[in-house]
JSON list of C-alpha atoms in Angstrom, two decimals:
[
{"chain": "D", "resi": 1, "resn": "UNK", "atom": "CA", "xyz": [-9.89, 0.07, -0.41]},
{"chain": "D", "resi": 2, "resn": "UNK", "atom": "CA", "xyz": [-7.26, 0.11, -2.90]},
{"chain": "D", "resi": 3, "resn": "UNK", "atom": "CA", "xyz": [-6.51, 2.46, -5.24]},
{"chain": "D", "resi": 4, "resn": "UNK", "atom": "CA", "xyz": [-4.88, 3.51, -8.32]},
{"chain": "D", "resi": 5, "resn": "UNK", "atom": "CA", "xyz": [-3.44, 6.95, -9.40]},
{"chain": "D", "resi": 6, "resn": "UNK", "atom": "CA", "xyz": [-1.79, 7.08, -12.93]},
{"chain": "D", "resi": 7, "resn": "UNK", "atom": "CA", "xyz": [0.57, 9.71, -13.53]},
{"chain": "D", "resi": 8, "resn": "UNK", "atom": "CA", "xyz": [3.40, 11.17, -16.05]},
{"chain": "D", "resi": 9, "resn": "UNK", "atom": "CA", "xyz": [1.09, 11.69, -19.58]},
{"chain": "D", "resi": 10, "resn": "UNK", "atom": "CA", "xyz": [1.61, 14.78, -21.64]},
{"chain": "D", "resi": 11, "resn": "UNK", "atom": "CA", "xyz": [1.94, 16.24, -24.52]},
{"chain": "D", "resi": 12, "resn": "UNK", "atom": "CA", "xyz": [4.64, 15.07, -26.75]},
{"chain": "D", "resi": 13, "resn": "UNK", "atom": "CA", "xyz": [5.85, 14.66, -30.39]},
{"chain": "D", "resi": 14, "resn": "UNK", "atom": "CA", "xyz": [5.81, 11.79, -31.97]},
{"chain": "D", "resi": 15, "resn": "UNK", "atom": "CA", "xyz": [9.63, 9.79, -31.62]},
{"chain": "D", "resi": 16, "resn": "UNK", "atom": "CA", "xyz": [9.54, 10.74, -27.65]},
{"chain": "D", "resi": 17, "resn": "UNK", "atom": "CA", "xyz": [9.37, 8.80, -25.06]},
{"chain": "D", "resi": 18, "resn": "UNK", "atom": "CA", "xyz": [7.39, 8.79, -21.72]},
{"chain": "D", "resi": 19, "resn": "UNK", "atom": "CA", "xyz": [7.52, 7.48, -18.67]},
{"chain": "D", "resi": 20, "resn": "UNK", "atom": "CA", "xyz": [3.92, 6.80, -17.05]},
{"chain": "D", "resi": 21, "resn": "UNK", "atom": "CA", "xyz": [3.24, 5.91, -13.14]},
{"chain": "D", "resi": 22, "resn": "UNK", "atom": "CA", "xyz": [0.88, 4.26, -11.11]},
{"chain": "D", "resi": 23, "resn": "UNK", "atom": "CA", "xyz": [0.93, 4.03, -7.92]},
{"chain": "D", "resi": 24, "resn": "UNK", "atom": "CA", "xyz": [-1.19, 1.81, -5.80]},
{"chain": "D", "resi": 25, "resn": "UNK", "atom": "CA", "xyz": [-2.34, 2.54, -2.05]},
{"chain": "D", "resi": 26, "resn": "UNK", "atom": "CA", "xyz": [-4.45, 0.94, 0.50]},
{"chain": "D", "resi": 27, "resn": "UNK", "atom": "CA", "xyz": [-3.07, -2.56, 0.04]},
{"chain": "D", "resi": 28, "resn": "UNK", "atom": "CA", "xyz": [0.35, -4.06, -1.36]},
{"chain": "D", "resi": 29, "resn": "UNK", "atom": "CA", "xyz": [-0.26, -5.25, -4.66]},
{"chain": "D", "resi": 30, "resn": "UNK", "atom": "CA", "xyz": [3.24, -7.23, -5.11]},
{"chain": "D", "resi": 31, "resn": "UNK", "atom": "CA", "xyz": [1.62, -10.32, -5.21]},
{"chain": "D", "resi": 32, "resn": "UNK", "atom": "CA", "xyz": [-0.45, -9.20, -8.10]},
{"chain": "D", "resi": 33, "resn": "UNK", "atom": "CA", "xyz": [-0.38, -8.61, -11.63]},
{"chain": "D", "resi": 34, "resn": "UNK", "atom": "CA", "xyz": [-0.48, -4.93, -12.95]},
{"chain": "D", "resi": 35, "resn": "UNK", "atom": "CA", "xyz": [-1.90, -4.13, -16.17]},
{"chain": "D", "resi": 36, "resn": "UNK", "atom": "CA", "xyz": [-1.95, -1.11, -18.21]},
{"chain": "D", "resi": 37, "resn": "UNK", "atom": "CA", "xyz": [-4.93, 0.02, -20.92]},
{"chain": "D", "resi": 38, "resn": "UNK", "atom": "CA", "xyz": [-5.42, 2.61, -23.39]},
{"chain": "D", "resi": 39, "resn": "UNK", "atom": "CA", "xyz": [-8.21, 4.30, -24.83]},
{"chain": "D", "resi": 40, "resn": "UNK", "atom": "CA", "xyz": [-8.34, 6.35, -27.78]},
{"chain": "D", "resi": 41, "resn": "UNK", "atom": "CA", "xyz": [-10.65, 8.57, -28.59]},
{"chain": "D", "resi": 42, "resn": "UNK", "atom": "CA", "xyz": [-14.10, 6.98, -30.35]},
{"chain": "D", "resi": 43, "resn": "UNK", "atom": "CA", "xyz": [-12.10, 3.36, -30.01]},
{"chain": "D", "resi": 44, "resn": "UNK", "atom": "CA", "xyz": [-12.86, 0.77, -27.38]},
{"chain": "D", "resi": 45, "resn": "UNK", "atom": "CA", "xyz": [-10.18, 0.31, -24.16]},
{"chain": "D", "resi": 46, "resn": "UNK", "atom": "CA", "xyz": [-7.42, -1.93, -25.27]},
{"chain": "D", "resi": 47, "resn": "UNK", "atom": "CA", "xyz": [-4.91, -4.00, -23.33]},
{"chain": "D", "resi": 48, "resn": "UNK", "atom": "CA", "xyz": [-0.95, -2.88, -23.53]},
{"chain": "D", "resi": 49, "resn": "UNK", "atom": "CA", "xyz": [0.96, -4.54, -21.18]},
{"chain": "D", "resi": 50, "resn": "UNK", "atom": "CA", "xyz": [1.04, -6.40, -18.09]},
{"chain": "D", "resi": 51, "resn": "UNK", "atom": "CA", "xyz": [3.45, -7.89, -15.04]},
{"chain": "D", "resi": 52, "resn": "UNK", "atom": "CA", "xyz": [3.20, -10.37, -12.61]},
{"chain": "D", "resi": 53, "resn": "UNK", "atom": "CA", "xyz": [3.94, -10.48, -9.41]},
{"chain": "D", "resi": 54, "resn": "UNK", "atom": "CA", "xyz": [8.22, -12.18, -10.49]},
{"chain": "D", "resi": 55, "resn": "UNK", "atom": "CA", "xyz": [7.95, -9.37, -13.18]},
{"chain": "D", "resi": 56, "resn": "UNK", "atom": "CA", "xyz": [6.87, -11.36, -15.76]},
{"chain": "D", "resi": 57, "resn": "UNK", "atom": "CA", "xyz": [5.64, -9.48, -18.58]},
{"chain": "D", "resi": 58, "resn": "UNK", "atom": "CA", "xyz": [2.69, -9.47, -21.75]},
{"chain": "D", "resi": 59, "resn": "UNK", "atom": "CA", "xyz": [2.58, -6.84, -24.28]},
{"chain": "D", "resi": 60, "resn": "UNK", "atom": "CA", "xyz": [-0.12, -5.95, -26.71]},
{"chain": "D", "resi": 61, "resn": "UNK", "atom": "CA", "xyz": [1.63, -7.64, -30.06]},
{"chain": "D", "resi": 62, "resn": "UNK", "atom": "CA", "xyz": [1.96, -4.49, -31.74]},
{"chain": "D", "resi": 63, "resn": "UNK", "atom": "CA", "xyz": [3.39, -2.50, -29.10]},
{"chain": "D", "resi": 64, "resn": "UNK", "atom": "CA", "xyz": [6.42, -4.68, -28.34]},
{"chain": "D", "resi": 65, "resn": "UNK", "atom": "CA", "xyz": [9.71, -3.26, -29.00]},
{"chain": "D", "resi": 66, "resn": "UNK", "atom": "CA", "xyz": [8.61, 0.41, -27.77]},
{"chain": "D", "resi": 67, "resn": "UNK", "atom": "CA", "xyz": [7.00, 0.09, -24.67]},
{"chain": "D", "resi": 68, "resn": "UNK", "atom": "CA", "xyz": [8.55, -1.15, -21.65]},
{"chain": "D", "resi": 69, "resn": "UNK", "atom": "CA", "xyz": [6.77, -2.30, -17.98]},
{"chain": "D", "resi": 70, "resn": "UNK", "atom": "CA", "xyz": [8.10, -3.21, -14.68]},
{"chain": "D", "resi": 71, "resn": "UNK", "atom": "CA", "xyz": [6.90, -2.64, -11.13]},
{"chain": "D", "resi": 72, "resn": "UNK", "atom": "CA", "xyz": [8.75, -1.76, -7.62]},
{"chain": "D", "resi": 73, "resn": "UNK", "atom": "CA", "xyz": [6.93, -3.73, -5.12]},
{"chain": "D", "resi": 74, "resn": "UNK", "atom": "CA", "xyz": [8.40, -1.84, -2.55]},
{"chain": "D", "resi": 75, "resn": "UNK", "atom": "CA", "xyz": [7.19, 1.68, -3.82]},
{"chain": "D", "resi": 76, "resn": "UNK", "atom": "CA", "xyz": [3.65, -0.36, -4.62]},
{"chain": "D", "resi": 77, "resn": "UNK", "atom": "CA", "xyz": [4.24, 1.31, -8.24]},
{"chain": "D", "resi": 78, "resn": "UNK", "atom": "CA", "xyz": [3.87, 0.14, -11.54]},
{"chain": "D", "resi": 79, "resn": "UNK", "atom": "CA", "xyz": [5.99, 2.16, -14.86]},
{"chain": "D", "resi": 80, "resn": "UNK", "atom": "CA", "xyz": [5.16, 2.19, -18.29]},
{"chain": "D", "resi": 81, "resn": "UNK", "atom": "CA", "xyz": [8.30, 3.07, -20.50]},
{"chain": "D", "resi": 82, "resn": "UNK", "atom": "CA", "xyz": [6.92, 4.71, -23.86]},
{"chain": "D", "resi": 83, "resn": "UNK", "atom": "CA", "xyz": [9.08, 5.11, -26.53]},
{"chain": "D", "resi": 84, "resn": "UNK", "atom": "CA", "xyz": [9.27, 6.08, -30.26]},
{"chain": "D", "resi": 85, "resn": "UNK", "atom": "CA", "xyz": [5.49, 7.76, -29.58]},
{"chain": "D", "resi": 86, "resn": "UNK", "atom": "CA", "xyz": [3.77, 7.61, -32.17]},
{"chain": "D", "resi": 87, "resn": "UNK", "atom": "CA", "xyz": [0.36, 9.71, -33.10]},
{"chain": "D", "resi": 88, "resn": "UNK", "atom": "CA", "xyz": [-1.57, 6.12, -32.84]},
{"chain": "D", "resi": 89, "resn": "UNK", "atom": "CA", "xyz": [-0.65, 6.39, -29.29]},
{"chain": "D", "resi": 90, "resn": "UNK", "atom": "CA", "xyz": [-2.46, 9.14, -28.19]},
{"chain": "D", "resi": 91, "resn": "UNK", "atom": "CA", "xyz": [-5.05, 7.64, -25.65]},
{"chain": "D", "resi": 92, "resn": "UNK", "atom": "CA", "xyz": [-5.89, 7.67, -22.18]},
{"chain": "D", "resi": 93, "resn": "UNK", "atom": "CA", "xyz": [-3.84, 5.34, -20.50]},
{"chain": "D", "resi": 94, "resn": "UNK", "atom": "CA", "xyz": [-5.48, 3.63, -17.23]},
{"chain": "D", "resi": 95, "resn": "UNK", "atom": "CA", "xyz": [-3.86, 1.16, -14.77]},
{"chain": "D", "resi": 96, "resn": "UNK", "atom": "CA", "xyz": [-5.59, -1.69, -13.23]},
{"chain": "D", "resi": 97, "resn": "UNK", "atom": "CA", "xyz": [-5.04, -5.04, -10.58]},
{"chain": "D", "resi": 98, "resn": "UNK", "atom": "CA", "xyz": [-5.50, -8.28, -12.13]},
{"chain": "D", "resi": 99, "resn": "UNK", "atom": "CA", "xyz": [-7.31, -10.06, -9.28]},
{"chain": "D", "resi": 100, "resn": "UNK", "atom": "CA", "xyz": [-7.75, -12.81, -11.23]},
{"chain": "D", "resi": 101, "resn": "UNK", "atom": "CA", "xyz": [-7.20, -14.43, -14.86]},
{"chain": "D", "resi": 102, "resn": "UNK", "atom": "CA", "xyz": [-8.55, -11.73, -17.37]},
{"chain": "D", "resi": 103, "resn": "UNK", "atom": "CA", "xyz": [-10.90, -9.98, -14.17]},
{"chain": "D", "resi": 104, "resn": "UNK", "atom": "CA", "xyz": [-9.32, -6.54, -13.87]},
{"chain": "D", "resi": 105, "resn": "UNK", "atom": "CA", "xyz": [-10.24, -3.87, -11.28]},
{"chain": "D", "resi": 106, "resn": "UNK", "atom": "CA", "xyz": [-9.88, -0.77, -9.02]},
{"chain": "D", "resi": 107, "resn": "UNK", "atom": "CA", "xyz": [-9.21, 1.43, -12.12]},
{"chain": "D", "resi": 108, "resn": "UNK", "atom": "CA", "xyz": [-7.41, 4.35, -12.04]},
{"chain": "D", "resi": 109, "resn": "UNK", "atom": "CA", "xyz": [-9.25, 7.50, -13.38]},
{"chain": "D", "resi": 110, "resn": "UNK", "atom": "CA", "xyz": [-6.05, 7.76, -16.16]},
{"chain": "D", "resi": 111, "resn": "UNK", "atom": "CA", "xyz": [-3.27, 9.67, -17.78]},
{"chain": "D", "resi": 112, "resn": "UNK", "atom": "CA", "xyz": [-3.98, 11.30, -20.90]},
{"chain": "D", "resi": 113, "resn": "UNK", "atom": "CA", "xyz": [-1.20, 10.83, -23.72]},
{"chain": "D", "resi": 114, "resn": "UNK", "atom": "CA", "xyz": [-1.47, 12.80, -27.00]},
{"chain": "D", "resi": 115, "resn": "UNK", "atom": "CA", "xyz": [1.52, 13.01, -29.75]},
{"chain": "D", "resi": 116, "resn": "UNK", "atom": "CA", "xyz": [1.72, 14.79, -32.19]},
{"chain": "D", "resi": 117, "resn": "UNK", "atom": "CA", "xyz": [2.88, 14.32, -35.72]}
]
């Protein structure tokens, strides 16, 4: 049974940066790709980034530039580098496996991100 525990949200102001976690157990993932989500509050759950298994990487169109993933097979983990918050950013921010195209699973229960302005 795999799963996902997302770490490393806060409370920040906005121009920080942030550096989230998620780290997988009960199978190695490295073959994979990792995907983080957001959801803000009243607003549907949105895709932000992903990274395949030769680190490979998507981002969200309008969050390129600031945000930042990568994985370490070895520690299982995936990152999420946040910076230049912004108040827009404040969500819930949820980790999932990509077990296949677009079919995403074994959700995390998410890291909660506020900034303020």
């Amino acid at each position: 049974q795999v799963q996902l525990v997302e770490s490393g949200g806060g409370l920040v102001q906005a121009g920080d940066s942030l550096r989230l976690s998620c780290a997988a157990s009960g199978r190695t993932l490295s073959s994979y790709p990792m995907a983080w989500f957001r959801q803000a509050p009243g607003k549907e759950r949105e895709f932000v980034a992903s990274v395949n298994w030769a680190a490979g990487t998507k981002y969200a169109d309008s969050l390129k530039g600031r945000f930042t993933i990568s994985r370490d097979n070895i520690k299982n983990t995936v990152y999420l580098q946040m910076n230049s918050l912004k108040p827009e950013d404040t969500a819930v921010y949820f980790c999932a496996v990509e077990w296949s195209s677009g079919r995403y699973g074994n959700w995390g229960q998410g890291t909660r991100v506020t900034v303020s302005s």
